[in-house]
């Protein structure tokens, strides 16, 4: 058994707090008792929908319709390993009649209907979206995130600001509006607390905020924006997380003989490719 397999275990946790981040996103603070929280920033846990009594009939119905077992869903940790509690931050997936093939299963209950004191089993900790080993740490990190893709980067950011003060961060973060911006206030506070280590660029694609005290841009993250920032950095590692083309979209497109329209992740990767940035400088994770 590999060392990594040994570290993956089931933990029974109690929801110690429920924090509404945005209208559709909630952070669950999880109390694990005396279990050792041996995880890296950027790691995720998995949660099996079969454990929720309230979802029993729904899970059975979806399994019948899909003809396969519903698998555990992955959730990145929004907490940093040096914080006392574990935290996950879950965005409610929506159902669009005529567009979505099935209604979402787990995210609505985690983000909208989980109360303080409830218990659940999580399995963790794992994932490749982490920092390099000590000795290979970059001088700079360029974070490029959209929506709930901010979650693992927020953990990486909090951890490195405190434990690797020599690393400089540039955080590009795209959302539809300020109201949808998860950890927006926390990022502003971190920028004030670590002015020499962190610069945050907020981008809003649908609605520009009024009376916003912090500089921001409108529109999508473009190749030019990345180029401007990347060129000012000396030796940057780039961490990109956000929505990508899902495996279901890929299968559907293949059947129709078309290429699926790029989403955030594919567009950013295309920009980095166009800029000739070496793949070894890029780490990415998709929630699609
Ligand atoms: C590494 C990783 C980390 C993640 N971290 C986070 C996080 O920190 N926060 C967060 O909010 N999310 C995160 N996610 C996403 C999360 O795992 C779930 O995918 C998300 O919460 C949706 O789950 P659900 O059960 O609500 O929806 P699902 O039931 O999985 O449905 C989602 C969509 O897929 C479609 N679909 C489902 N099954 C099929 C099928 N058989 N055929 C066609 N279409 C189908 C549905 O129509 C729906 O549009 C992460 C994902 C990964 C891979």
Short mmCIF file of C-alpha atoms and ligand atoms in Angstrom, two decimals:
data_model
loop_
_atom_site.label_atom_id
_atom_site.label_comp_id
_atom_site.label_asym_id
_atom_site.label_seq_id
_atom_site.Cartn_x
_atom_site.Cartn_y
_atom_site.Cartn_z
CA UNK A 1 0.00 0.00 0.00
CA UNK A 2 1.44 3.40 -0.98
CA UNK A 3 2.05 6.09 1.67
CA UNK A 4 -0.67 8.18 0.03
CA UNK A 5 -3.27 5.35 0.24
CA UNK A 6 -2.51 4.96 3.94
CA UNK A 7 -3.22 8.65 4.52
CA UNK A 8 -6.66 8.43 2.88
CA UNK A 9 -9.18 7.59 5.55
CA UNK A 10 -12.80 8.03 6.48
CA UNK A 11 -13.52 10.65 9.09
CA UNK A 12 -16.80 11.22 10.85
CA UNK A 13 -17.16 14.97 11.18
CA UNK A 14 -19.63 17.29 12.84
CA UNK A 15 -20.67 20.54 11.19
CA UNK A 16 -19.49 23.13 13.73
CA UNK A 17 -20.59 26.13 11.69
CA UNK A 18 -22.36 27.05 8.47
CA UNK A 19 -21.27 30.26 6.74
CA UNK A 20 -23.24 31.63 3.80
CA UNK A 21 -20.58 33.07 1.47
CA UNK A 22 -22.78 34.14 -1.46
CA UNK A 23 -26.44 33.46 -2.36
CA UNK A 24 -25.53 29.99 -3.71
CA UNK A 25 -22.38 29.09 -1.80
CA UNK A 26 -21.81 27.95 1.75
CA UNK A 27 -18.77 27.05 3.83
CA UNK A 28 -19.16 24.13 6.22
CA UNK A 29 -16.75 24.22 9.15
CA UNK A 30 -16.10 20.62 10.12
CA UNK A 31 -15.05 19.43 13.55
CA UNK A 32 -13.09 16.20 13.40
CA UNK A 33 -12.50 15.43 17.09
CA UNK A 34 -8.93 14.38 17.73
CA UNK A 35 -8.16 13.13 14.23
CA UNK A 36 -4.84 14.28 12.84
CA UNK A 37 -5.51 16.76 10.03
CA UNK A 38 -2.68 15.64 7.82
CA UNK A 39 -3.42 17.38 4.53
CA UNK A 40 -1.80 19.76 2.08
CA UNK A 41 -3.29 23.05 0.87
CA UNK A 42 -5.10 22.28 -2.38
CA UNK A 43 -6.17 18.78 -1.29
CA UNK A 44 -9.78 17.63 -1.53
CA UNK A 45 -12.07 15.26 0.37
CA UNK A 46 -14.83 13.14 -1.09
CA UNK A 47 -18.39 12.84 0.22
CA UNK A 48 -20.61 9.88 -0.61
CA UNK A 49 -24.25 10.89 -1.28
CA UNK A 50 -25.50 7.45 -0.11
CA UNK A 51 -24.96 8.44 3.54
CA UNK A 52 -27.71 11.11 3.50
CA UNK A 53 -31.12 9.69 4.44
CA UNK A 54 -32.80 12.74 2.92
CA UNK A 55 -31.27 11.83 -0.47
CA UNK A 56 -32.07 8.08 -0.42
CA UNK A 57 -34.98 8.13 -2.89
CA UNK A 58 -33.38 10.78 -5.06
CA UNK A 59 -30.11 8.79 -5.27
CA UNK A 60 -31.99 5.57 -6.10
CA UNK A 61 -34.00 7.34 -8.80
CA UNK A 62 -30.90 8.91 -10.43
CA UNK A 63 -29.04 5.57 -10.28
CA UNK A 64 -31.99 3.90 -12.02
CA UNK A 65 -32.17 6.62 -14.69
CA UNK A 66 -28.39 6.74 -15.28
CA UNK A 67 -27.95 2.93 -15.00
CA UNK A 68 -24.94 3.33 -12.70
CA UNK A 69 -24.01 3.97 -9.10
CA UNK A 70 -23.75 7.59 -7.95
CA UNK A 71 -20.12 8.20 -7.01
CA UNK A 72 -18.76 10.29 -4.15
CA UNK A 73 -18.28 13.98 -5.06
CA UNK A 74 -14.97 15.81 -4.50
CA UNK A 75 -14.73 19.03 -2.45
CA UNK A 76 -11.50 21.01 -2.07
CA UNK A 77 -10.63 22.19 1.40
CA UNK A 78 -10.98 25.93 1.86
CA UNK A 79 -9.21 25.72 5.21
CA UNK A 80 -5.45 25.84 5.51
CA UNK A 81 -3.61 22.95 7.26
CA UNK A 82 -2.50 25.26 10.05
CA UNK A 83 -6.08 26.22 10.91
CA UNK A 84 -7.87 24.41 13.71
CA UNK A 85 -10.87 23.17 11.73
CA UNK A 86 -11.42 21.68 8.33
CA UNK A 87 -13.65 23.60 5.95
CA UNK A 88 -15.24 22.89 2.61
CA UNK A 89 -17.00 25.52 0.50
CA UNK A 90 -19.81 24.25 -1.71
CA UNK A 91 -21.59 26.02 -4.55
CA UNK A 92 -25.07 24.83 -5.36
CA UNK A 93 -25.23 23.32 -8.84
CA UNK A 94 -28.34 24.44 -10.73
CA UNK A 95 -30.86 22.55 -12.85
CA UNK A 96 -31.72 24.16 -16.18
CA UNK A 97 -34.78 22.46 -17.70
CA UNK A 98 -34.06 21.42 -21.27
CA UNK A 99 -30.31 22.05 -20.80
CA UNK A 100 -29.17 19.96 -17.81
CA UNK A 101 -29.55 16.25 -18.36
CA UNK A 102 -30.28 15.51 -14.68
CA UNK A 103 -30.83 17.63 -11.59
CA UNK A 104 -27.77 17.86 -9.32
CA UNK A 105 -27.59 15.43 -6.41
CA UNK A 106 -25.29 16.45 -3.57
CA UNK A 107 -24.41 20.14 -3.80
CA UNK A 108 -27.95 21.46 -3.04
CA UNK A 109 -28.12 19.58 0.27
CA UNK A 110 -24.57 20.53 1.30
CA UNK A 111 -24.90 24.19 0.37
CA UNK A 112 -28.51 24.89 1.29
CA UNK A 113 -29.79 22.32 3.76
CA UNK A 114 -26.96 21.41 6.14
CA UNK A 115 -27.36 22.61 9.68
CA UNK A 116 -24.94 23.14 12.57
CA UNK A 117 -24.53 19.92 14.56
CA UNK A 118 -25.25 17.56 11.66
CA UNK A 119 -22.80 14.72 11.09
CA UNK A 120 -21.35 13.26 7.94
CA UNK A 121 -18.53 11.02 6.77
CA UNK A 122 -15.82 12.48 4.56
CA UNK A 123 -12.91 10.66 2.95
CA UNK A 124 -9.57 12.36 2.48
CA UNK A 125 -7.13 13.77 1.93
CA UNK A 126 -5.84 13.68 -1.61
CA UNK A 127 -5.27 15.46 -4.92
CA UNK A 128 -2.47 16.60 -7.19
CA UNK A 129 -3.31 20.35 -7.02
CA UNK A 130 -0.78 21.15 -4.32
CA UNK A 131 2.45 23.06 -3.80
CA UNK A 132 5.75 21.56 -4.89
CA UNK A 133 7.94 19.90 -2.28
CA UNK A 134 10.12 22.11 -0.06
CA UNK A 135 13.21 23.16 -1.96
CA UNK A 136 11.22 23.51 -5.20
CA UNK A 137 8.97 26.30 -4.03
CA UNK A 138 8.45 29.01 -6.66
CA UNK A 139 9.42 32.63 -6.07
CA UNK A 140 6.00 33.74 -7.24
CA UNK A 141 2.55 32.24 -7.71
CA UNK A 142 0.06 33.49 -10.26
CA UNK A 143 -3.42 32.31 -9.24
CA UNK A 144 -6.03 32.36 -12.01
CA UNK A 145 -9.46 31.40 -10.66
CA UNK A 146 -13.12 31.67 -11.51
CA UNK A 147 -16.16 31.09 -9.28
CA UNK A 148 -15.85 28.21 -6.83
CA UNK A 149 -12.46 27.45 -8.39
CA UNK A 150 -11.16 29.90 -5.80
CA UNK A 151 -11.51 27.26 -3.04
CA UNK A 152 -8.19 25.34 -3.30
CA UNK A 153 -6.29 28.52 -4.22
CA UNK A 154 -7.64 30.25 -1.11
CA UNK A 155 -6.18 27.41 1.00
CA UNK A 156 -2.84 27.55 -0.87
CA UNK A 157 -2.76 31.34 -0.50
CA UNK A 158 -3.50 31.44 3.24
CA UNK A 159 -0.94 28.72 3.92
CA UNK A 160 1.89 30.21 1.87
CA UNK A 161 1.36 33.83 3.00
CA UNK A 162 1.98 32.66 6.55
CA UNK A 163 4.55 29.92 6.06
CA UNK A 164 6.49 31.14 2.99
CA UNK A 165 6.62 34.95 3.35
CA UNK A 166 9.25 35.17 0.58
CA UNK A 167 6.70 34.01 -2.07
CA UNK A 168 4.83 36.78 -3.91
CA UNK A 169 1.26 36.15 -5.12
CA UNK A 170 -0.80 37.68 -7.88
CA UNK A 171 -4.43 36.58 -7.61
CA UNK A 172 -6.62 36.99 -10.75
CA UNK A 173 -10.18 36.16 -9.83
CA UNK A 174 -13.13 36.23 -12.20
CA UNK A 175 -16.80 36.26 -11.20
CA UNK A 176 -20.11 37.38 -12.66
CA UNK A 177 -20.54 40.04 -9.96
CA UNK A 178 -19.29 41.08 -6.51
CA UNK A 179 -22.36 39.39 -4.97
CA UNK A 180 -21.15 36.06 -6.43
CA UNK A 181 -17.55 36.52 -5.30
CA UNK A 182 -16.64 33.82 -2.79
CA UNK A 183 -14.04 35.01 -0.21
CA UNK A 184 -14.03 38.49 -1.79
CA UNK A 185 -13.84 40.29 1.55
CA UNK A 186 -11.28 37.82 2.90
CA UNK A 187 -9.05 38.43 -0.13
CA UNK A 188 -9.27 42.20 0.37
CA UNK A 189 -8.34 41.72 4.05
CA UNK A 190 -5.41 39.44 3.15
CA UNK A 191 -4.17 42.03 0.66
CA UNK A 192 -4.21 44.64 3.43
CA UNK A 193 -2.50 42.29 5.90
CA UNK A 194 0.19 41.19 3.43
CA UNK A 195 0.63 44.22 1.12
CA UNK A 196 4.14 43.18 0.00
CA UNK A 197 3.17 39.60 -0.72
CA UNK A 198 -0.25 39.75 -2.35
CA UNK A 199 -1.97 41.62 -5.18
CA UNK A 200 -5.58 40.75 -6.02
CA UNK A 201 -7.22 41.54 -9.37
CA UNK A 202 -10.99 41.23 -9.31
CA UNK A 203 -12.76 40.80 -12.64
CA UNK A 204 -16.52 40.98 -13.10
CA UNK A 205 -18.08 39.54 -16.25
CA UNK A 206 -21.75 40.61 -15.83
CA UNK A 207 -22.25 43.37 -13.30
CA UNK A 208 -19.70 45.94 -12.17
CA UNK A 209 -20.05 46.79 -8.46
CA UNK A 210 -21.02 50.30 -7.40
CA UNK A 211 -19.03 52.20 -4.76
CA UNK A 212 -16.35 49.52 -4.76
CA UNK A 213 -13.28 50.73 -2.84
CA UNK A 214 -10.90 48.34 -4.58
CA UNK A 215 -9.70 48.55 -8.22
CA UNK A 216 -11.38 46.05 -10.52
CA UNK A 217 -11.79 45.21 -14.20
CA UNK A 218 -14.78 44.12 -16.21
CA UNK A 219 -14.94 41.37 -18.81
CA UNK A 220 -13.28 38.01 -19.07
CA UNK A 221 -9.65 37.18 -18.33
CA UNK A 222 -7.84 37.78 -21.62
CA UNK A 223 -4.48 36.68 -23.00
CA UNK A 224 -3.32 40.32 -22.79
CA UNK A 225 -4.21 40.58 -19.09
CA UNK A 226 -2.28 37.39 -18.30
CA UNK A 227 0.65 38.54 -20.43
CA UNK A 228 0.84 41.91 -18.64
CA UNK A 229 1.03 40.28 -15.24
CA UNK A 230 3.16 37.29 -16.19
CA UNK A 231 5.78 39.52 -17.85
CA UNK A 232 6.25 41.42 -14.60
CA UNK A 233 6.87 38.20 -12.69
CA UNK A 234 10.31 36.69 -12.40
CA UNK A 235 9.79 32.99 -11.79
CA UNK A 236 6.10 32.20 -11.48
CA UNK A 237 4.22 28.98 -11.03
CA UNK A 238 0.64 29.30 -12.28
CA UNK A 239 -2.29 27.66 -10.44
CA UNK A 240 -5.55 27.71 -12.42
CA UNK A 241 -8.85 26.46 -11.07
CA UNK A 242 -12.39 26.94 -12.31
CA UNK A 243 -15.08 25.51 -14.52
CA UNK A 244 -13.95 23.36 -17.42
CA UNK A 245 -15.74 21.31 -20.06
CA UNK A 246 -17.31 18.37 -18.17
CA UNK A 247 -16.86 14.75 -19.19
CA UNK A 248 -20.58 14.68 -20.06
CA UNK A 249 -20.18 17.67 -22.39
CA UNK A 250 -17.16 15.97 -24.01
CA UNK A 251 -19.12 12.73 -24.60
CA UNK A 252 -22.16 14.62 -25.98
CA UNK A 253 -19.93 16.69 -28.31
CA UNK A 254 -18.09 13.57 -29.52
CA UNK A 255 -21.44 11.92 -30.39
CA UNK A 256 -22.42 14.96 -32.43
CA UNK A 257 -18.97 15.17 -34.02
CA UNK A 258 -18.34 18.69 -32.71
CA UNK A 259 -15.78 20.25 -30.37
CA UNK A 260 -17.25 21.43 -27.05
CA UNK A 261 -17.14 25.20 -26.55
CA UNK A 262 -14.18 26.08 -24.30
CA UNK A 263 -15.01 27.13 -20.77
CA UNK A 264 -12.86 29.13 -18.33
CA UNK A 265 -10.14 26.50 -17.89
CA UNK A 266 -9.74 25.71 -21.60
CA UNK A 267 -9.64 29.44 -22.47
CA UNK A 268 -6.94 30.20 -19.89
CA UNK A 269 -4.87 27.17 -20.96
CA UNK A 270 -5.16 28.32 -24.57
CA UNK A 271 -3.93 31.81 -23.57
CA UNK A 272 -0.95 30.33 -21.72
CA UNK A 273 -0.16 28.15 -24.73
CA UNK A 274 -0.39 31.19 -27.04
CA UNK A 275 2.02 33.04 -24.74
CA UNK A 276 4.48 30.14 -25.00
CA UNK A 277 4.45 29.50 -21.25
CA UNK A 278 6.07 26.18 -20.42
CA UNK A 279 3.69 23.44 -19.22
CA UNK A 280 6.00 22.75 -16.26
CA UNK A 281 4.97 26.16 -14.89
CA UNK A 282 1.26 25.31 -14.96
CA UNK A 283 -0.83 23.38 -12.45
CA UNK A 284 -4.57 23.19 -13.07
CA UNK A 285 -7.75 21.67 -11.70
CA UNK A 286 -11.20 21.61 -13.22
CA UNK A 287 -14.53 21.23 -11.47
CA UNK A 288 -16.32 20.28 -14.69
C1 LIG B 1 -11.07 17.86 -7.61
C2 LIG B 1 -12.43 18.52 -7.46
C3 LIG B 1 -12.64 19.43 -6.46
C4 LIG B 1 -13.89 20.06 -6.33
N1 LIG B 1 -14.07 20.98 -5.34
C5 LIG B 1 -15.24 21.64 -5.25
C6 LIG B 1 -15.42 22.68 -4.27
O1 LIG B 1 -14.50 23.02 -3.51
N2 LIG B 1 -16.63 23.31 -4.22
C7 LIG B 1 -17.65 22.97 -5.08
O2 LIG B 1 -18.73 23.57 -4.96
N3 LIG B 1 -17.51 22.01 -6.01
C8 LIG B 1 -16.35 21.32 -6.10
N4 LIG B 1 -16.19 20.33 -7.03
C9 LIG B 1 -17.39 19.90 -7.82
C10 LIG B 1 -18.15 18.81 -7.02
O3 LIG B 1 -17.35 17.63 -6.91
C11 LIG B 1 -19.47 18.39 -7.69
O4 LIG B 1 -19.21 18.04 -9.03
C12 LIG B 1 -20.54 19.48 -7.64
O5 LIG B 1 -20.81 19.85 -6.29
C13 LIG B 1 -21.84 18.98 -8.30
O6 LIG B 1 -22.27 17.82 -7.64
P1 LIG B 1 -23.82 17.45 -7.58
O7 LIG B 1 -23.93 16.10 -6.96
O8 LIG B 1 -24.59 18.56 -6.96
O9 LIG B 1 -24.23 17.43 -9.10
P2 LIG B 1 -24.22 16.17 -10.10
O10 LIG B 1 -25.30 15.22 -9.74
O11 LIG B 1 -22.83 15.62 -10.13
O12 LIG B 1 -24.57 16.88 -11.45
C14 LIG B 1 -23.74 17.91 -11.96
C15 LIG B 1 -24.04 18.11 -13.44
O13 LIG B 1 -23.65 16.96 -14.19
C16 LIG B 1 -24.72 16.50 -15.00
N5 LIG B 1 -24.70 15.02 -14.98
C17 LIG B 1 -24.59 14.25 -13.89
N6 LIG B 1 -24.59 12.96 -14.25
C18 LIG B 1 -24.71 12.93 -15.61
C19 LIG B 1 -24.74 11.90 -16.57
N7 LIG B 1 -24.67 10.61 -16.23
N8 LIG B 1 -24.87 12.26 -17.87
C20 LIG B 1 -24.94 13.54 -18.24
N9 LIG B 1 -24.89 14.58 -17.37
C21 LIG B 1 -24.79 14.27 -16.07
C22 LIG B 1 -25.99 17.04 -14.35
O14 LIG B 1 -27.01 17.23 -15.32
C23 LIG B 1 -25.51 18.35 -13.74
O15 LIG B 1 -25.58 19.40 -14.68
C24 LIG B 1 -14.95 19.72 -7.21
C25 LIG B 1 -14.73 18.77 -8.21
C26 LIG B 1 -13.49 18.19 -8.35
C27 LIG B 1 -13.28 17.19 -9.46
#
